[in-house]
Short mmCIF file of C-alpha atoms in Angstrom, two decimals:
data_model
loop_
_atom_site.label_atom_id
_atom_site.label_comp_id
_atom_site.label_asym_id
_atom_site.label_seq_id
_atom_site.Cartn_x
_atom_site.Cartn_y
_atom_site.Cartn_z
CA ASP A 547 13.20 -20.18 -3.49
CA ALA A 548 13.62 -17.75 -0.79
CA GLY A 549 10.76 -15.60 0.29
CA VAL A 550 10.89 -11.83 1.01
CA THR A 551 13.77 -11.14 3.47
CA GLN A 552 14.09 -8.09 5.49
CA SER A 553 17.09 -6.84 7.66
CA PRO A 554 17.62 -6.23 10.34
CA THR A 555 14.80 -8.27 12.38
CA HIS A 556 15.04 -5.90 15.37
CA LEU A 557 16.70 -2.46 15.76
CA ILE A 558 16.75 -0.04 18.63
CA LYS A 559 17.41 3.75 18.01
CA THR A 560 17.09 7.00 19.79
CA ARG A 561 15.05 10.07 18.76
CA GLY A 562 16.45 12.11 16.34
CA GLN A 563 18.67 9.47 14.78
CA HIS A 564 18.03 8.08 11.16
CA VAL A 565 17.36 4.43 10.24
CA THR A 566 17.77 2.38 7.06
CA LEU A 567 15.72 -0.82 6.81
CA ARG A 568 16.56 -3.23 3.85
CA CYS A 569 14.25 -5.63 1.81
CA SER A 570 15.08 -8.20 -0.73
CA PRO A 571 11.93 -9.45 -2.89
CA ILE A 572 11.37 -13.05 -4.01
CA SER A 573 13.51 -13.50 -7.12
CA GLY A 574 11.56 -12.48 -10.32
CA HIS A 575 9.48 -10.06 -8.37
CA LYS A 576 9.97 -6.36 -9.45
CA SER A 577 7.62 -4.54 -7.21
CA VAL A 578 8.26 -3.92 -3.42
CA SER A 579 5.84 -1.98 -0.99
CA TRP A 580 6.59 -1.02 2.52
CA TYR A 581 3.87 -0.94 5.39
CA GLN A 582 4.05 0.44 8.93
CA GLN A 583 2.27 -1.47 11.62
CA VAL A 584 1.92 0.22 14.93
CA LEU A 585 1.39 -2.16 17.86
CA GLY A 586 -2.36 -3.09 17.96
CA GLN A 587 -3.21 -1.64 14.52
CA GLY A 588 -3.25 -2.96 11.13
CA PRO A 589 -0.44 -2.17 8.66
CA GLN A 590 -0.48 1.16 6.92
CA PHE A 591 0.91 1.75 3.47
CA ILE A 592 3.84 3.89 3.09
CA PHE A 593 5.39 3.31 -0.49
CA GLN A 594 5.47 1.24 -3.53
CA TYR A 595 8.32 0.89 -6.08
CA TYR A 596 8.03 -0.86 -9.38
CA GLU A 597 11.06 -0.90 -11.75
CA LYS A 598 12.94 1.42 -9.54
CA GLU A 599 10.14 4.06 -9.93
CA GLU A 600 7.88 5.21 -7.09
CA ARG A 601 4.39 4.02 -7.83
CA GLY A 602 2.35 5.15 -4.72
CA ARG A 603 3.04 6.90 -1.66
CA GLY A 604 0.95 6.87 1.52
CA ASN A 605 0.09 9.70 4.02
CA PHE A 606 3.46 9.73 5.69
CA PRO A 607 5.86 12.79 6.20
CA ASP A 608 9.02 13.68 4.10
CA ARG A 609 11.10 12.19 6.87
CA PHE A 610 10.17 8.69 5.37
CA SER A 611 11.99 7.83 1.76
CA ALA A 612 12.76 4.81 -0.04
CA ARG A 613 14.23 3.65 -3.13
CA GLN A 614 14.73 0.54 -5.25
CA PHE A 615 17.95 -0.84 -6.66
CA PRO A 616 18.55 -2.42 -10.03
CA ASN A 617 18.28 -5.95 -8.35
CA TYR A 618 14.85 -4.77 -7.14
CA SER A 619 15.90 -4.89 -3.59
CA SER A 620 14.68 -1.83 -1.74
CA GLU A 621 15.56 0.37 1.20
CA LEU A 622 13.21 2.47 3.44
CA ASN A 623 14.91 5.43 5.27
CA VAL A 624 13.51 7.38 8.17
CA ASN A 625 15.18 10.44 9.37
CA ALA A 626 14.70 12.54 12.63
CA LEU A 627 13.03 9.39 14.46
CA LEU A 628 10.34 10.14 16.67
CA LEU A 629 8.83 7.95 19.37
CA GLY A 630 5.83 7.39 17.20
CA ASP A 631 7.91 5.72 14.52
CA SER A 632 8.37 2.83 16.79
CA ALA A 633 6.50 0.00 14.90
CA LEU A 634 6.85 -3.23 12.82
CA TYR A 635 7.81 -2.24 9.31
CA LEU A 636 6.62 -4.99 6.71
CA CYS A 637 7.92 -5.32 3.04
CA ALA A 638 5.91 -6.93 0.33
CA SER A 639 7.01 -8.06 -2.94
CA SER A 640 4.96 -8.82 -6.25
CA ARG A 641 5.82 -9.71 -9.73
CA ALA A 642 3.91 -6.76 -11.37
CA ASN A 643 2.67 -3.34 -10.40
CA ARG A 644 -0.99 -4.09 -11.12
CA GLY A 645 -3.49 -6.74 -11.52
CA TRP A 646 -5.63 -8.16 -8.82
CA ASN A 647 -4.29 -11.55 -9.42
CA GLU A 648 -1.02 -10.25 -8.30
CA LYS A 649 -0.50 -11.98 -4.80
CA LEU A 650 1.68 -9.72 -2.20
CA PHE A 651 4.24 -11.81 -0.36
CA PHE A 652 5.12 -10.28 2.77
CA GLY A 653 8.32 -10.44 4.84
CA SER A 654 8.54 -11.09 8.57
CA GLY A 655 9.26 -7.37 9.11
CA THR A 656 11.81 -5.22 10.99
CA GLN A 657 10.66 -4.16 14.77
CA LEU A 658 11.84 -0.92 15.29
CA SER A 659 11.98 0.68 18.60
CA VAL A 660 12.60 4.39 19.30
CA LEU A 661 13.74 5.47 22.74
CA ALA B 1048 -10.92 7.91 1.57
CA GLN B 1049 -11.47 4.12 2.03
CA THR B 1050 -11.88 2.70 5.42
CA VAL B 1051 -11.96 -0.81 6.81
CA THR B 1052 -13.56 -1.68 10.26
CA GLN B 1053 -13.29 -4.80 12.21
CA SER B 1054 -15.39 -4.46 15.45
CA GLN B 1055 -14.17 -7.67 16.96
CA PRO B 1056 -10.79 -7.15 18.68
CA GLU B 1057 -10.72 -10.71 19.93
CA MET B 1058 -12.74 -13.84 19.10
CA SER B 1059 -12.31 -17.43 20.48
CA VAL B 1060 -13.52 -20.87 19.06
CA GLN B 1061 -13.48 -24.46 20.08
CA GLU B 1062 -11.24 -26.58 17.96
CA ALA B 1063 -13.30 -28.19 15.20
CA GLU B 1064 -16.08 -25.52 15.49
CA THR B 1065 -17.12 -22.56 13.13
CA VAL B 1066 -16.29 -19.15 13.74
CA THR B 1067 -17.03 -16.16 11.65
CA LEU B 1068 -15.09 -12.61 11.76
CA SER B 1069 -16.67 -9.50 10.84
CA CYS B 1070 -15.47 -6.82 8.49
CA THR B 1071 -17.25 -3.60 7.12
CA TYR B 1072 -15.68 -1.15 4.55
CA ASP B 1073 -16.58 2.05 3.12
CA THR B 1074 -15.75 3.31 -0.34
CA SER B 1075 -17.47 5.05 -3.15
CA GLU B 1076 -15.65 3.06 -5.67
CA SER B 1077 -17.26 0.33 -7.95
CA ASP B 1078 -14.11 -1.48 -8.66
CA TYR B 1079 -12.18 -2.92 -5.83
CA TYR B 1080 -10.99 -6.00 -4.15
CA LEU B 1081 -11.22 -7.25 -0.58
CA PHE B 1082 -8.89 -9.73 1.14
CA TRP B 1083 -8.43 -11.64 4.45
CA TYR B 1084 -4.83 -12.01 5.69
CA LYS B 1085 -3.58 -13.95 8.71
CA GLN B 1086 -0.80 -12.80 10.91
CA PRO B 1087 0.66 -15.53 13.26
CA PRO B 1088 3.37 -14.68 15.93
CA SER B 1089 5.94 -15.00 13.26
CA ARG B 1090 4.62 -11.65 12.04
CA GLN B 1091 4.59 -12.51 8.25
CA MET B 1092 1.11 -11.64 6.75
CA ILE B 1093 -0.42 -14.71 4.83
CA LEU B 1094 -3.17 -14.21 2.24
CA VAL B 1095 -6.14 -16.41 3.27
CA ILE B 1096 -8.85 -15.66 0.78
CA ARG B 1097 -9.54 -12.77 -1.72
CA GLN B 1098 -12.90 -11.41 -3.46
CA GLU B 1099 -13.31 -9.39 -6.50
CA ALA B 1100 -16.12 -6.78 -5.91
CA TYR B 1101 -17.80 -7.44 -9.10
CA LYS B 1102 -18.32 -11.11 -8.55
CA GLN B 1103 -21.45 -12.25 -6.95
CA GLN B 1104 -20.36 -15.76 -5.83
CA ASN B 1105 -18.79 -15.70 -2.76
CA ALA B 1106 -15.09 -16.97 -2.44
CA THR B 1107 -14.25 -20.30 -0.78
CA GLU B 1108 -10.73 -21.85 -0.11
CA ASN B 1109 -10.87 -25.06 1.56
CA ARG B 1110 -12.19 -24.39 5.31
CA PHE B 1111 -12.24 -20.61 4.59
CA SER B 1112 -15.21 -18.80 2.86
CA VAL B 1113 -16.61 -15.21 2.82
CA ASN B 1114 -19.90 -13.73 2.98
CA PHE B 1115 -19.63 -10.65 0.68
CA GLN B 1116 -22.67 -8.33 1.02
CA LYS B 1117 -21.90 -5.54 -1.47
CA ALA B 1118 -24.80 -3.30 -0.90
CA ALA B 1119 -24.00 -3.50 2.95
CA LYS B 1120 -20.47 -3.10 2.30
CA SER B 1121 -19.75 -6.27 4.64
CA PHE B 1122 -17.12 -8.89 4.14
CA SER B 1123 -16.98 -11.60 6.83
CA LEU B 1124 -14.84 -14.56 7.00
CA LYS B 1125 -16.02 -18.09 8.12
CA ILE B 1126 -13.62 -20.34 9.34
CA SER B 1127 -14.91 -23.93 9.40
CA ASP B 1128 -13.63 -26.91 11.43
CA SER B 1129 -11.10 -24.53 13.33
CA GLN B 1130 -7.75 -26.06 13.90
CA LEU B 1131 -5.11 -24.97 16.52
CA GLY B 1132 -2.94 -23.52 13.72
CA ASP B 1133 -5.78 -21.16 12.81
CA ALA B 1134 -5.00 -19.13 15.88
CA ALA B 1135 -3.48 -15.87 14.78
CA MET B 1136 -4.33 -12.01 14.16
CA TYR B 1137 -6.73 -11.79 11.19
CA PHE B 1138 -6.87 -8.56 9.10
CA CYS B 1139 -9.62 -7.57 6.49
CA ALA B 1140 -8.08 -5.42 3.66
CA TYR B 1141 -9.52 -3.51 0.84
CA ARG B 1142 -7.53 -2.59 -2.60
CA ARG B 1143 -9.02 -0.14 -5.02
CA GLY B 1144 -9.23 -1.30 -8.56
CA GLU B 1145 -6.51 -2.65 -10.72
CA THR B 1146 -4.62 0.58 -10.94
CA SER B 1147 -3.77 1.12 -7.31
CA GLY B 1148 -0.80 -1.38 -7.33
CA SER B 1149 -0.21 -2.89 -4.00
CA ARG B 1150 -1.78 -0.24 -1.87
CA LEU B 1151 -4.04 -1.93 0.62
CA THR B 1152 -6.13 -0.49 3.44
CA PHE B 1153 -6.18 -2.79 6.36
CA GLY B 1154 -8.58 -2.86 9.25
CA GLU B 1155 -7.42 -3.10 12.99
CA GLY B 1156 -7.57 -6.85 13.10
CA THR B 1157 -9.24 -9.46 15.02
CA GLN B 1158 -7.16 -11.90 17.24
CA LEU B 1159 -8.49 -15.39 17.01
CA THR B 1160 -7.91 -17.86 19.86
CA VAL B 1161 -8.51 -21.51 19.02
CA ASN B 1162 -9.19 -23.53 22.32
CA PRO B 1163 -8.38 -27.36 22.43
#
């Protein structure tokens, strides 16, 4: 089975533009989470979606939004890009919304550079 | 708010030797879970080992084991018989209770180098 796939792998944008990042979870997984990893830091939680509903939101401005589609894939949108949005954006999927035994599977991320 | 601190930005170990990576966390919760993730140059985060806070017994996965000191809020990772493939960035992570979904709080990471 394919793992978590993210597209594109790399992206260059300029300040003020918007960007859409895409994530396809592992088949059968209904939960998708998004993390931002700035260079030299650990990932920070942005959103979780389960069954197409937002189930958690981290401390990020309203410029960040996401959605989940009926096939459980997800998009992360960032408007009015700032230089500080340059980061690796990681997507993770799991079968369910809760339960400590639910293992998170991460994709290889999208590297966003804002110039 | 919960915080996770990894005080060793870089560590190195000789192949076949043992290394311990440190992690401390701060929480007022009694129900939580702790994890160690590995991030190789491929950037994909890979789960190494996990620990339930209410379990006294330290988790072990082959060459990887943890020393969980709940009162001290410490969660260190020991890698035995280090291999070249263990070289990566290691992140300690915290998750609050069963109801927090997949919201993980990560530390800053420790870059592990394995010398042949």
